[in-house]
Structures are given as C-alpha cells and as structure tokens.
Backbone as JSON Lines, residues from 0, in Angstrom:
{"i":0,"aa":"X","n":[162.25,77.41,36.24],"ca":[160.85,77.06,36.48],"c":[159.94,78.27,36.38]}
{"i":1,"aa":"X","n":[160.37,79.43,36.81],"ca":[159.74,80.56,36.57],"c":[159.25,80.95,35.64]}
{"i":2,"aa":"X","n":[160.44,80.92,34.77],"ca":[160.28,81.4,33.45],"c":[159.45,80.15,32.7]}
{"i":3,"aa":"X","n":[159.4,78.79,33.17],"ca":[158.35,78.47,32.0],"c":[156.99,78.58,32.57]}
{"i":4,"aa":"X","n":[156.62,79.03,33.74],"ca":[154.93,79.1,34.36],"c":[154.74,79.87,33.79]}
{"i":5,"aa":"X","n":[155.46,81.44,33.8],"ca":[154.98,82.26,33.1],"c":[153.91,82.38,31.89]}
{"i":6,"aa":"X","n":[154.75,81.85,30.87],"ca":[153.77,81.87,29.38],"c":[152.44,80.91,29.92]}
{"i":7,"aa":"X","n":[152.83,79.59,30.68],"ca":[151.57,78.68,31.07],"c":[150.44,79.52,31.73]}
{"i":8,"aa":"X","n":[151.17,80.45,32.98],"ca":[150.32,80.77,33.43],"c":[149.19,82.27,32.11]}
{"i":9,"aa":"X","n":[150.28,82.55,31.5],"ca":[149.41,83.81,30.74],"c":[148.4,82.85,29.3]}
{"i":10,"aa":"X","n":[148.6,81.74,29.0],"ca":[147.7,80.94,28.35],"c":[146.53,80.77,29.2]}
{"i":11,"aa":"X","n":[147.23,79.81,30.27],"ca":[145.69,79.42,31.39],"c":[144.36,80.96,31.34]}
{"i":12,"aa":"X","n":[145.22,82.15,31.55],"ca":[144.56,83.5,31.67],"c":[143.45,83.61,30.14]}
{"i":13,"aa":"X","n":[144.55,83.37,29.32],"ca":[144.06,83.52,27.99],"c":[142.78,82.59,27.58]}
{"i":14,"aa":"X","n":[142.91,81.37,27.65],"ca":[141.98,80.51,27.57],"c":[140.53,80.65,28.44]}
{"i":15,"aa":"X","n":[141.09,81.26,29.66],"ca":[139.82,81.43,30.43],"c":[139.35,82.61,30.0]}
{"i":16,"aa":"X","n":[140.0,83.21,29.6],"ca":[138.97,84.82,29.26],"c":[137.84,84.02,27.71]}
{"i":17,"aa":"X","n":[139.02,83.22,26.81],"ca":[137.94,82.95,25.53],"c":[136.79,81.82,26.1]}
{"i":18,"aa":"X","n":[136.92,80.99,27.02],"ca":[135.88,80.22,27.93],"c":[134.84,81.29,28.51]}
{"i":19,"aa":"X","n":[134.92,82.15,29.17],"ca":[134.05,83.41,29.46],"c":[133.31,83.76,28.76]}
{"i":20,"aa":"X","n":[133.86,84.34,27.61],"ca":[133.48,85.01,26.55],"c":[132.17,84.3,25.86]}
{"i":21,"aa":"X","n":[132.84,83.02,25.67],"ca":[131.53,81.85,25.08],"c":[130.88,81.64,25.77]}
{"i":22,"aa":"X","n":[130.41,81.58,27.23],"ca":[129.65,81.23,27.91],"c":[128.7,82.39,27.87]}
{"i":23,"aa":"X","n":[129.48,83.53,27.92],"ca":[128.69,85.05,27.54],"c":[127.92,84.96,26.69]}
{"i":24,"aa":"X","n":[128.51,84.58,25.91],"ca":[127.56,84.43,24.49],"c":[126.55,83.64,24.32]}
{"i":25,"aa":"X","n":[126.87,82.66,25.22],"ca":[125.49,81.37,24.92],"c":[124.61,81.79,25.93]}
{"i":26,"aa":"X","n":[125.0,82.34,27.18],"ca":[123.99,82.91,27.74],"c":[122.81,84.31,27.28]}
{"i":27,"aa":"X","n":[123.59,85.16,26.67],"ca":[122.94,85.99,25.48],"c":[122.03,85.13,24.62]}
{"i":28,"aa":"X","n":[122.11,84.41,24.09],"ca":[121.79,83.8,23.09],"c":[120.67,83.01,23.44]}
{"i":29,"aa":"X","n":[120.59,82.47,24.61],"ca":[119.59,81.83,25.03],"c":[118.37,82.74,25.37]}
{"i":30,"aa":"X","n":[119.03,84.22,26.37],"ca":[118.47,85.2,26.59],"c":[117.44,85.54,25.4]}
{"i":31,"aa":"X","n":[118.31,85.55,24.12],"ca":[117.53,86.43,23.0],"c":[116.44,85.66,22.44]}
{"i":32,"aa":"X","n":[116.82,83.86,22.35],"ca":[115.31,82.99,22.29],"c":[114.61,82.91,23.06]}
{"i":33,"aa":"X","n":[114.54,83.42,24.56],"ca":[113.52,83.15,25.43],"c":[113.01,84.76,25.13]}
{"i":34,"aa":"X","n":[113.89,85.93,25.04],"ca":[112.74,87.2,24.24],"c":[111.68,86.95,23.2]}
{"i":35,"aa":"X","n":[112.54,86.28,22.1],"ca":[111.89,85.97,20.7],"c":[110.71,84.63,20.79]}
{"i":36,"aa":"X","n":[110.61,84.13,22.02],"ca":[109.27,83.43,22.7],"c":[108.68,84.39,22.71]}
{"i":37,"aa":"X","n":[109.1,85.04,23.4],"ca":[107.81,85.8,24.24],"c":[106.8,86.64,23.66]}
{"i":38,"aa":"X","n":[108.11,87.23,23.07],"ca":[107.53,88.62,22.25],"c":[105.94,88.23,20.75]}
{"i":39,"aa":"X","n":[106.45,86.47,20.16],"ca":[105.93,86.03,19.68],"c":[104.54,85.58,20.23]}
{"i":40,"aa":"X","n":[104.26,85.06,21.22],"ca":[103.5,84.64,22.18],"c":[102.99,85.74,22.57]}
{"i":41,"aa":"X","n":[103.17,86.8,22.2],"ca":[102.48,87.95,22.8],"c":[101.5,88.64,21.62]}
{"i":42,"aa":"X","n":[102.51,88.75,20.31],"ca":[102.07,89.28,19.37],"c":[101.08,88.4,18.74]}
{"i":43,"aa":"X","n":[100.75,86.97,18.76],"ca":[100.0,86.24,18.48],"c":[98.79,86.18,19.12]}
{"i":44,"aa":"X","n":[98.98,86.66,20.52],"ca":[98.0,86.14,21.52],"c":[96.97,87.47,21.12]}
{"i":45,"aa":"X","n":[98.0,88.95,21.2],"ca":[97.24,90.49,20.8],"c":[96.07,90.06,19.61]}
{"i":46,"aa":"X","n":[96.98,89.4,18.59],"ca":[96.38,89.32,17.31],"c":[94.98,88.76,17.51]}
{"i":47,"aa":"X","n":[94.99,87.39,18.03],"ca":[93.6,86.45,18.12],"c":[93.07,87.45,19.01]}
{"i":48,"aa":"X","n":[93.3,88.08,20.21],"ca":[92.14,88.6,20.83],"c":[91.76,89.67,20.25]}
{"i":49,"aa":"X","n":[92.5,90.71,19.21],"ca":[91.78,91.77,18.32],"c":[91.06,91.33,17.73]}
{"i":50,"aa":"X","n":[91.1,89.92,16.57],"ca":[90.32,89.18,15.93],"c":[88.53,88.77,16.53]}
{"i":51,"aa":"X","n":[89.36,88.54,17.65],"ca":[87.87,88.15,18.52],"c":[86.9,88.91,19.02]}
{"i":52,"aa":"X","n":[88.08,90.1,19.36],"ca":[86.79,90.95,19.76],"c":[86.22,91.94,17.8]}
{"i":53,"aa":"X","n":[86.7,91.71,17.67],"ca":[85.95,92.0,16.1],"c":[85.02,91.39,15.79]}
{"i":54,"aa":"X","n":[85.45,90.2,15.78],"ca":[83.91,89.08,15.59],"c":[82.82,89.15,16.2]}
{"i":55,"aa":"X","n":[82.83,89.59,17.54],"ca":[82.29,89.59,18.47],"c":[81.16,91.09,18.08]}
{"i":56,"aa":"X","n":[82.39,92.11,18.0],"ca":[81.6,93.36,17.75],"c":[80.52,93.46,16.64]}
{"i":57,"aa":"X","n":[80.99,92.5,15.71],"ca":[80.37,92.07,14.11],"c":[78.83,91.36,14.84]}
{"i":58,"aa":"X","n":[78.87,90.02,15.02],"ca":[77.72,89.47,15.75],"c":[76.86,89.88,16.85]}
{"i":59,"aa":"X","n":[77.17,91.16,17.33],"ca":[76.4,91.52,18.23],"c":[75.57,92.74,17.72]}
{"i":60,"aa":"X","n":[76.31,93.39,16.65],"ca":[75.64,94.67,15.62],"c":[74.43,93.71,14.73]}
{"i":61,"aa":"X","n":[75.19,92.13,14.51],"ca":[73.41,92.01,13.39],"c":[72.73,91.07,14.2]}
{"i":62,"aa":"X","n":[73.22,90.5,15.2],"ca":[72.14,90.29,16.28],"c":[71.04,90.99,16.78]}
{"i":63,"aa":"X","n":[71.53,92.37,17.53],"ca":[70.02,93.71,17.24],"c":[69.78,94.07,16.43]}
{"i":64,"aa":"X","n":[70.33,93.94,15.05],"ca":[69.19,94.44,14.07],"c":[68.46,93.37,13.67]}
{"i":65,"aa":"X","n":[68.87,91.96,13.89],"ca":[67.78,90.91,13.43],"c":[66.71,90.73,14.95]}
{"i":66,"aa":"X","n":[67.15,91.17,15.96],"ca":[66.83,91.2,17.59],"c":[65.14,92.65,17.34]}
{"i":67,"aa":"X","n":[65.55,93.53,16.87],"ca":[64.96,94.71,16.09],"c":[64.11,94.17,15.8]}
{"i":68,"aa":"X","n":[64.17,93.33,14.48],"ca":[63.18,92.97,13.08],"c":[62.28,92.42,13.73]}
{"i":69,"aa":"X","n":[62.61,91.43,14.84],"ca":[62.14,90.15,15.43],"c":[60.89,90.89,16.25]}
{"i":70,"aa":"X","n":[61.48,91.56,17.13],"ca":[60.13,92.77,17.67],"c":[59.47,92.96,16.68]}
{"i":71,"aa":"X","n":[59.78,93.96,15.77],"ca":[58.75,94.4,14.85],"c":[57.5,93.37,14.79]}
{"i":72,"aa":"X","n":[58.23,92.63,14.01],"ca":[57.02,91.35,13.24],"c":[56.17,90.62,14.79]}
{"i":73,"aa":"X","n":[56.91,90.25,15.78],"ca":[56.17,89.5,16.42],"c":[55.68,90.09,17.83]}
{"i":74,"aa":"X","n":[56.45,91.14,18.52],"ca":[55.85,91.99,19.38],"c":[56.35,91.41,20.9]}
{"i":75,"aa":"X","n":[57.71,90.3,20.76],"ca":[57.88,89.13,21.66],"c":[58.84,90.42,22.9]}
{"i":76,"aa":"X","n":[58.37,90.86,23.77],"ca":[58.99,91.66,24.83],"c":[60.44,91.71,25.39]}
{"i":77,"aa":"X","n":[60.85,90.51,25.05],"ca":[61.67,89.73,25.68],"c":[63.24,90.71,24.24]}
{"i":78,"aa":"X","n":[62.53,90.88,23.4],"ca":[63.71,91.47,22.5],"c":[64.13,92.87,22.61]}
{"i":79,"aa":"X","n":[63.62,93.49,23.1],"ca":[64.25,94.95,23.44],"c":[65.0,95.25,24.61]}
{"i":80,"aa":"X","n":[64.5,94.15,25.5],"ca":[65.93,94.1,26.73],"c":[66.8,93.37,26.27]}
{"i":81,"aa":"X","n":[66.96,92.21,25.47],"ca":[68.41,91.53,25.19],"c":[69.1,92.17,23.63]}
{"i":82,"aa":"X","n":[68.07,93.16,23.42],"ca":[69.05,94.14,22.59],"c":[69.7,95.55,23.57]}
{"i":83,"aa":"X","n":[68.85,95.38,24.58],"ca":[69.54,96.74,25.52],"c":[70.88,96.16,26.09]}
{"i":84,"aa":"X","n":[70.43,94.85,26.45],"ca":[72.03,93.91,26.85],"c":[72.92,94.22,26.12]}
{"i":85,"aa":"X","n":[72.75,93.97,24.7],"ca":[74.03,93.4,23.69],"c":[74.29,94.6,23.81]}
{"i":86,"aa":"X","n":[73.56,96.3,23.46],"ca":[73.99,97.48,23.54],"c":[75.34,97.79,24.44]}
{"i":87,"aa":"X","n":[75.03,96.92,25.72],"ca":[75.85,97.13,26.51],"c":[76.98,96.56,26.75]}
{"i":88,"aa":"X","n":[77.07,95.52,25.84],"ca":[78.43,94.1,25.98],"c":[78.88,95.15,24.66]}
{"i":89,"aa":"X","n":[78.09,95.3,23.49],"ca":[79.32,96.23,22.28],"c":[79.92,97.21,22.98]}
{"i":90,"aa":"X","n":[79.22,98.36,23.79],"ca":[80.27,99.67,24.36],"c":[81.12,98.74,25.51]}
{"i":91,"aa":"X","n":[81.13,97.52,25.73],"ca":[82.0,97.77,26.98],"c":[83.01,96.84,26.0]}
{"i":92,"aa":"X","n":[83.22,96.3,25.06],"ca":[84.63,95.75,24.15],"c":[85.18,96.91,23.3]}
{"i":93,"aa":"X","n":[84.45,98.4,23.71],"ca":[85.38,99.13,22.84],"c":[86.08,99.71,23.36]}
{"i":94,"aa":"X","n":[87.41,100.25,22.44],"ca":[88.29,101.04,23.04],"c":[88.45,102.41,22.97]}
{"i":95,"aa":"X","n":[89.29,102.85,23.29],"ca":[89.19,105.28,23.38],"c":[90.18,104.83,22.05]}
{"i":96,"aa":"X","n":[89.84,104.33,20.74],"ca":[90.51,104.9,19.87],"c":[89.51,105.72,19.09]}
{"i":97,"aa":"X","n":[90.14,106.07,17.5],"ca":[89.34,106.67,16.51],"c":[88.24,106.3,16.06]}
{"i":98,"aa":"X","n":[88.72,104.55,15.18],"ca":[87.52,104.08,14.61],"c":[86.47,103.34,15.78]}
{"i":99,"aa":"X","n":[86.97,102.83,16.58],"ca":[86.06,102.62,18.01],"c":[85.04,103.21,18.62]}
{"i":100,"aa":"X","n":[85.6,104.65,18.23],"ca":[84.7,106.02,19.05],"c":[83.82,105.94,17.8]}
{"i":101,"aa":"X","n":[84.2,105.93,16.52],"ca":[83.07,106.03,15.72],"c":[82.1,105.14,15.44]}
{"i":102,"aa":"X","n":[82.53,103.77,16.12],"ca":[81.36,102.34,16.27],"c":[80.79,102.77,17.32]}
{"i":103,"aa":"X","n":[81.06,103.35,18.17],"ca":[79.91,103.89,19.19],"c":[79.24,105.01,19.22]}
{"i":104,"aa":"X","n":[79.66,106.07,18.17],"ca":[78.71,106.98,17.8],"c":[77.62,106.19,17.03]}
{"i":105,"aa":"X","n":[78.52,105.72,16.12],"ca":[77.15,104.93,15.11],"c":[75.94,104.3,15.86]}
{"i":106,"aa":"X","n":[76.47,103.4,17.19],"ca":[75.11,102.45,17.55],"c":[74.5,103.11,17.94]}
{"i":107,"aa":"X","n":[75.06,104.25,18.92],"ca":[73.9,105.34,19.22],"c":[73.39,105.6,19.05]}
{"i":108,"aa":"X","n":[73.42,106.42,17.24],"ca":[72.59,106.97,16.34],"c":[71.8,106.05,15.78]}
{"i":109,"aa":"X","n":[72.18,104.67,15.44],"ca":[71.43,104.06,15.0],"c":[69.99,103.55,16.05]}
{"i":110,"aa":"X","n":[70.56,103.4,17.55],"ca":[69.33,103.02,18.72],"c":[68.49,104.31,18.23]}
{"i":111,"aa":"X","n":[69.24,105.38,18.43],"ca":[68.41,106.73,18.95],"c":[67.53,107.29,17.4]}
{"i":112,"aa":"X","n":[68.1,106.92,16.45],"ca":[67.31,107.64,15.2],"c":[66.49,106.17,14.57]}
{"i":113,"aa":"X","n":[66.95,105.37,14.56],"ca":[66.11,104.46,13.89],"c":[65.55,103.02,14.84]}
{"i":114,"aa":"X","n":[66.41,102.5,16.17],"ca":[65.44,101.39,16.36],"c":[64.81,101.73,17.55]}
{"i":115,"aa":"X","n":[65.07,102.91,18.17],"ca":[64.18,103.45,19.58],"c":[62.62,104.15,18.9]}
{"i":116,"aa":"X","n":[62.7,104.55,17.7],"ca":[61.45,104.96,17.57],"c":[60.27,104.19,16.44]}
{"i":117,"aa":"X","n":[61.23,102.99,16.55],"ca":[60.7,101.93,15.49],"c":[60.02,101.03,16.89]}
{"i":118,"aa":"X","n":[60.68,100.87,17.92],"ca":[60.19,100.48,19.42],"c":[59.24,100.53,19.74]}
{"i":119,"aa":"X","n":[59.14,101.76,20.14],"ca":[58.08,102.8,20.32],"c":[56.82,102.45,19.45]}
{"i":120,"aa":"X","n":[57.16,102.68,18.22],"ca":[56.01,102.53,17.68],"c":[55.27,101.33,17.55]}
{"i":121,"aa":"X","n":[56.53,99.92,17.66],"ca":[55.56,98.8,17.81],"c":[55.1,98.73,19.42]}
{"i":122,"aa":"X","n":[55.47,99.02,20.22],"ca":[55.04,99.34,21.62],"c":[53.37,100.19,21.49]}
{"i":123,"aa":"X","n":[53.34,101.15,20.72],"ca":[51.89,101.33,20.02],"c":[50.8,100.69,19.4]}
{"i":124,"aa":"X","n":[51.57,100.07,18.62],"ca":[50.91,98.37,17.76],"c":[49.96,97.96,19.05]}
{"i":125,"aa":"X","n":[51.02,97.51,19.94],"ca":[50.2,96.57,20.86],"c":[49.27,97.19,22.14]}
{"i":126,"aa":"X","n":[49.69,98.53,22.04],"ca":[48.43,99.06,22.81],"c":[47.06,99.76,21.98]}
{"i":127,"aa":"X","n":[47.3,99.53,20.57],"ca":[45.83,99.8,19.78],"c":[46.41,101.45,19.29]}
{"i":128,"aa":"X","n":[46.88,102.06,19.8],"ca":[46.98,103.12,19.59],"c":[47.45,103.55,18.16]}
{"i":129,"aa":"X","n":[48.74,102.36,17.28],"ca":[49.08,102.93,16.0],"c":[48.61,101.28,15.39]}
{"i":130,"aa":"X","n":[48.49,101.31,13.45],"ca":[48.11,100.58,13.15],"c":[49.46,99.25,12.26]}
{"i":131,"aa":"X","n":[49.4,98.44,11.96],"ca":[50.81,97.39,11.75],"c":[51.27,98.86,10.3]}
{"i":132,"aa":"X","n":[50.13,98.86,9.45],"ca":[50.29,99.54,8.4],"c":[51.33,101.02,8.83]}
{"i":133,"aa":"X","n":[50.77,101.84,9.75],"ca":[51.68,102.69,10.13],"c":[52.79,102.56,10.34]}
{"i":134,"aa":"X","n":[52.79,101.53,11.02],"ca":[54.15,101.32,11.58],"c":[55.16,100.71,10.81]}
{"i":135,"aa":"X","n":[54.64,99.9,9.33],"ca":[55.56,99.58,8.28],"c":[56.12,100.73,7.54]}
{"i":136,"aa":"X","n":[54.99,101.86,7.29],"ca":[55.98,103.12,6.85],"c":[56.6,103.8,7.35]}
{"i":137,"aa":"X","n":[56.47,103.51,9.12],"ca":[57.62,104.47,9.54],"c":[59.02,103.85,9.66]}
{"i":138,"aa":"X","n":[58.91,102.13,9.47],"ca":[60.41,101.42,9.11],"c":[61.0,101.36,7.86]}
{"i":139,"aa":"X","n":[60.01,102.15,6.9],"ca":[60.43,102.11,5.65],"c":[60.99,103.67,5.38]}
{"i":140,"aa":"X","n":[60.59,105.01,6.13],"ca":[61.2,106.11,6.49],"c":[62.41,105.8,6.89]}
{"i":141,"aa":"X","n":[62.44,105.33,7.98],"ca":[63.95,105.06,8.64],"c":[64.78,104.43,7.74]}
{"i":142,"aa":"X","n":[64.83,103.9,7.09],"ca":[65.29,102.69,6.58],"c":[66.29,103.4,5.3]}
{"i":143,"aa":"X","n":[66.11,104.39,5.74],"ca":[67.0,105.63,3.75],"c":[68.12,105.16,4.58]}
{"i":144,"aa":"X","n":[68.77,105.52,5.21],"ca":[70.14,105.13,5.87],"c":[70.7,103.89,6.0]}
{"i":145,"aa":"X","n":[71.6,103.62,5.32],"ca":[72.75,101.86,5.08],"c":[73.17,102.11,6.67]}
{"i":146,"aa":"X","n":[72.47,101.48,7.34],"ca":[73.29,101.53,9.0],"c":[74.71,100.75,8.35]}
{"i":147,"aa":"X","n":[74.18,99.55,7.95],"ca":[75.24,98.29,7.75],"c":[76.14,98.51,6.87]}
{"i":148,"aa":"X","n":[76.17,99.56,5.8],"ca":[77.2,99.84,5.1],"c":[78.29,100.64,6.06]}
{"i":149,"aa":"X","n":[77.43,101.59,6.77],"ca":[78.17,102.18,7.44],"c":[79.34,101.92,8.93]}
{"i":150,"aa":"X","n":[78.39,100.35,9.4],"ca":[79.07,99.97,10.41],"c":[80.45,99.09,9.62]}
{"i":151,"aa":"X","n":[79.96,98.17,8.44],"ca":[81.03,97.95,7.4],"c":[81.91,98.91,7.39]}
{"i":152,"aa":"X","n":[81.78,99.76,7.18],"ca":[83.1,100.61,6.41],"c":[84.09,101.31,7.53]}
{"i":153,"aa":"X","n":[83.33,101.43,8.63],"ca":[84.58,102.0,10.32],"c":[84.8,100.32,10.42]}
{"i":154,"aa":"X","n":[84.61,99.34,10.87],"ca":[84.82,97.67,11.31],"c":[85.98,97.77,10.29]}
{"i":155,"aa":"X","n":[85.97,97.49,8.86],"ca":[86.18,97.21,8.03],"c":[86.49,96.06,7.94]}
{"i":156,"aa":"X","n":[85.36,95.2,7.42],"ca":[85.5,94.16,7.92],"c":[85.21,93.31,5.98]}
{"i":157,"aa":"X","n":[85.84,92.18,5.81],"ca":[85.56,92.34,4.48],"c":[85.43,90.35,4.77]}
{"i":158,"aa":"X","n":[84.76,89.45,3.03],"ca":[84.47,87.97,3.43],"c":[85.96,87.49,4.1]}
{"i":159,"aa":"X","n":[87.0,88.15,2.99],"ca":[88.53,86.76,3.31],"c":[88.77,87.5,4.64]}
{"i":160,"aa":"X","n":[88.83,88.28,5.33],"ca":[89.54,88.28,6.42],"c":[89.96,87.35,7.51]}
{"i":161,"aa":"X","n":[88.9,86.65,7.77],"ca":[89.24,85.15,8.5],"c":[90.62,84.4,7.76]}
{"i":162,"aa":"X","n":[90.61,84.45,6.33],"ca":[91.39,83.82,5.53],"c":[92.92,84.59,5.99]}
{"i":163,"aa":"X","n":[92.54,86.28,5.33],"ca":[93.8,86.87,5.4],"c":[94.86,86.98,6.93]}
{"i":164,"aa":"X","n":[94.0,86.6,7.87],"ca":[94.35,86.66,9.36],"c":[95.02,85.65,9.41]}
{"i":165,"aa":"X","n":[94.59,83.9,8.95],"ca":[95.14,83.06,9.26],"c":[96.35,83.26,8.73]}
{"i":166,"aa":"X","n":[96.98,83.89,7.57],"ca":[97.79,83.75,6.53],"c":[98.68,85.07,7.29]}
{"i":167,"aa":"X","n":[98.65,85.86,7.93],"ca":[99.61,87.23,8.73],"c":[100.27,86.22,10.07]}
{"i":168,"aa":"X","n":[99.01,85.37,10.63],"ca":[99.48,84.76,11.57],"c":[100.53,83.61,11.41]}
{"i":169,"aa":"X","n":[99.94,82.76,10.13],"ca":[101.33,81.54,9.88],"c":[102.51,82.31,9.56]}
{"i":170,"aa":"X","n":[102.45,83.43,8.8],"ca":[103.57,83.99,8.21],"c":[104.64,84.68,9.58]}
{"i":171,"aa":"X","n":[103.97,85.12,10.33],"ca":[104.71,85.56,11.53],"c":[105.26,84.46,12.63]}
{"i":172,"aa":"X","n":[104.42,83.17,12.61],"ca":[105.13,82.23,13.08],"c":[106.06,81.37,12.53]}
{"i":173,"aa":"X","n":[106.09,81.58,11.05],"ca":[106.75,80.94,10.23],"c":[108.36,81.94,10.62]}
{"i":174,"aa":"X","n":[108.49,83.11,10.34],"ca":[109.64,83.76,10.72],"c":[110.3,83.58,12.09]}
{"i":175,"aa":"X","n":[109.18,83.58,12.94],"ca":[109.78,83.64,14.53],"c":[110.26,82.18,14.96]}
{"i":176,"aa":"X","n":[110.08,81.05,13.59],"ca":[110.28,79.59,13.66],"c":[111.77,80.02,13.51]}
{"i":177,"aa":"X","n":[112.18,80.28,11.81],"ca":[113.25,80.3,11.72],"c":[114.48,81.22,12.31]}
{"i":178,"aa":"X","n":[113.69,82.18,13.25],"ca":[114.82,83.32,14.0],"c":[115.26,81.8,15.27]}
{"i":179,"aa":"X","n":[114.09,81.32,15.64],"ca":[114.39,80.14,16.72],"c":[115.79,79.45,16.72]}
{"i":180,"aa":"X","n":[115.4,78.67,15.5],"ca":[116.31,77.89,14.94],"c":[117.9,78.63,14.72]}
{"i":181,"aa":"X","n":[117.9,79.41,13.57],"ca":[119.19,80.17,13.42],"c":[119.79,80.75,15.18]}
{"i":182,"aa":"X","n":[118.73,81.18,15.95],"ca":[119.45,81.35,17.29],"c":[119.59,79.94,18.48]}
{"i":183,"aa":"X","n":[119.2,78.67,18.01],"ca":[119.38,77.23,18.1],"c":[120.55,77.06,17.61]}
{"i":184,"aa":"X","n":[121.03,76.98,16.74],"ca":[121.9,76.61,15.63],"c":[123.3,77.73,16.55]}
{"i":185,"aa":"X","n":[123.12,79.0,16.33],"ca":[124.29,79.79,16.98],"c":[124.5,79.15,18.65]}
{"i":186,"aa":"X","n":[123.49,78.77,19.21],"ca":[123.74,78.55,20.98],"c":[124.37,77.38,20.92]}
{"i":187,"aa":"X","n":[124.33,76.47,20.14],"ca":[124.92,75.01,19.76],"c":[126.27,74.86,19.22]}
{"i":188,"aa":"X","n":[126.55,76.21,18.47],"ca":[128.09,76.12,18.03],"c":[128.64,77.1,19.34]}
{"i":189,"aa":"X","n":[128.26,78.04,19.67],"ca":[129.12,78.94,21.21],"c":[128.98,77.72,22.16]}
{"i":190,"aa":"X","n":[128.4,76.8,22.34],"ca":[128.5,75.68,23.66],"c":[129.29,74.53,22.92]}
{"i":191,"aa":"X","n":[129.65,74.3,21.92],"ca":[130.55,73.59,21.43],"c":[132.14,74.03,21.3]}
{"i":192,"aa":"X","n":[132.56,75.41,21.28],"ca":[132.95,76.33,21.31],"c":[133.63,76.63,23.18]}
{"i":193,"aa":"X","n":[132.95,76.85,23.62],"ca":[133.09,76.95,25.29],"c":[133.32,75.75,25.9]}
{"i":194,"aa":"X","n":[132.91,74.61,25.56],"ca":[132.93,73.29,25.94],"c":[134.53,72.93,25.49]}
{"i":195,"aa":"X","n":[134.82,73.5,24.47],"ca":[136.06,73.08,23.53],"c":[137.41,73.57,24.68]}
{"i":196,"aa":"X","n":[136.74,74.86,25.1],"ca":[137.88,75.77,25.68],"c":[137.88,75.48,26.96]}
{"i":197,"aa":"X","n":[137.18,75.4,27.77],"ca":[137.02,74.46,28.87],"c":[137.85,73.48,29.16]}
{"i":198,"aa":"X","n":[137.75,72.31,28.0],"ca":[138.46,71.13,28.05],"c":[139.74,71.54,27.72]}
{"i":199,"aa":"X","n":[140.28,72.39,27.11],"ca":[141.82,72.95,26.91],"c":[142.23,73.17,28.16]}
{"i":200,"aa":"X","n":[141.36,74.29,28.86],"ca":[141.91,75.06,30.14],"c":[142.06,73.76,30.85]}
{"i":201,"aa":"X","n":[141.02,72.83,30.94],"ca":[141.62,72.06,32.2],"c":[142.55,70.79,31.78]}
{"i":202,"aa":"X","n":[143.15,70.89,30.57],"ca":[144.38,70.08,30.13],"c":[145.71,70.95,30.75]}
{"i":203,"aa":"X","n":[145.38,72.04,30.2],"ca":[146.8,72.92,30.69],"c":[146.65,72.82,31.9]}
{"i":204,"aa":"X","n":[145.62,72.99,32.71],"ca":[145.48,72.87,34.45],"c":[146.34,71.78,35.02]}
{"i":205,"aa":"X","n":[145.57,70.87,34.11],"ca":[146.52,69.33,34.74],"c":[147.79,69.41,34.66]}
C-alpha cells in the first residue's frame, strides 16, 4: 500500500503545483488587462484634456483681439475688462513648459506693445483729447507685427488637427482593443487550463 500512495501521492503534488501555476497566470493576466484599462483611460483622458485646453487657449487669443477691435470701433467699456479677464483665464491654463512660456511672453507683448496703447488711445477718443483719425494710424503703426502668425506658429495649431486628433485617438484605441482581446483570449485558455487540472486533482483525490 505504501508503495502505491507514493507515486499517487507525488502526482496529487504534481498536479497541484500545474493548478497553481495556471491560476498564477490567469491572475497575472487579468492583472495586465485591468493595467492596459487604465493606462488607456488615462492616455485618452491626457489627450482630450491637452486638446481642450488648446482650443480653449486658441479662442480666448481671437476673442481679445476681436474683444480689442470691438473697443476700437465702438468705445463699449465693458471690453477692456473682459479682455483683462480672458488675459487672466489664458495665463492660468498655461504650463512652466517651453512653448507655453513663449504663449505668455507673446500675450504680454502683444497687451503691452500693441493693445494697451491702442486702449489708451481710444480712451482719448472719448475724452476729446485724440481724434478717430489719429487713432486709426496709430492701429495701423502697430499693426507691422503678425501677432497671429506668431501665436500660430508656438500653438501650432493647423485646419486638420481636430481631424488628425480624432484619427491618433481611434488608432490608440483601436490597439489597446486588440491587446484586450488577445489578453481575453490568453485568460480564457489559462482558466480552461486550471479548470482542467483542478478537475484531475480532484479525480485522483477521490
């Protein structure tokens, strides 16, 4: 009797270590699709909110300069504080990088060299002091400088980008679909696999 538990008992051993093993594995495996969630869900989520705050930074740069124009021509008060606002919603979506630091040099220069003294001067308009005529050549002085080429070219912001964004984003969910699946597909054969060895061990048990 000894001698035949023996080998039984070193199978039972055997079987349970390859039952282990698979369970190891499917637990890994599950592990590595709930990473490959996440990590996806993360990198997607980064993406749309860089997107957004781009857009954002975009519409708020030709908002004061059409916010600007709008003073000029009509003298309505109400536009040089909700361009001092937006001034203040663009510096607070930027970040301490390179091209960032240089969207906020730019608005600077652009408040401080061209729409603070274009201000000013319609702020003159309406106290009699300068005439509309003056004050069209001093927006036509200012005006040698492409602000907008220049905020273009640090943004870099071009028409398809909306397009090309959607198309980085399907493409990255399209991959992190099929890593899903292929690690679906592997957790389904190791639990078919472990399930298999399981039901062995507890035949020999019996």
């Amino acid at each position: 009797m000894a001698t035949l538990s023996q080998p039984v008992s070193g199978a039972l051993r055997s079987k349970l270590s390859t039952a282990r093993w698979f369970i190891l594995g499917l637990f890994l495996l599950i592990l590595i699709a709930a990473l490959n969630l996440i990590f996806t869900a993360r990198t997607v989520n980064s993406q749309v909110e860089e997107q957004m705050k781009k857009q954002k930074l975009v519409s708020l740069w030709n908002e004061n300069n059409l916010l600007l124009k709008d003073y000029l021509l009509s003298g309505d008060l109400k536009n040089p504080q909700k361009l001092s606002d937006n001034r203040r919603r663009f510096h607070d979506l930027l970040q301490d990088n390179d091209s960032q630091r240089k969207l906020a040099e730019l608005d600077d220069n652009w408040y401080a060299q061209f729409a603070k003294p274009l201000i000013e001067k319609r702020r003159s308009v309406d106290a009699g002091f300068t005439t509309v005529a003056e004050m069209q050549i001093s927006f036509l002085e200012s005006y040698g400088r492409n602000w907008g080429s220049e905020f273009e070219a640090i943004i870099a912001t071009n028409p398809e980008e909306p397009e090309n964004f959607k198309t980085a984003v399907s493409s990255l969910l399209k991959w992190r679909v099929i890593t899903a699946v292929v690690l679906g597909l592997a957790g389904l054969i190791v639990a078919m696999l472990a399930l298999r060895s399981i039901a062995k061990l507890a035949n020999m048990a019996s």
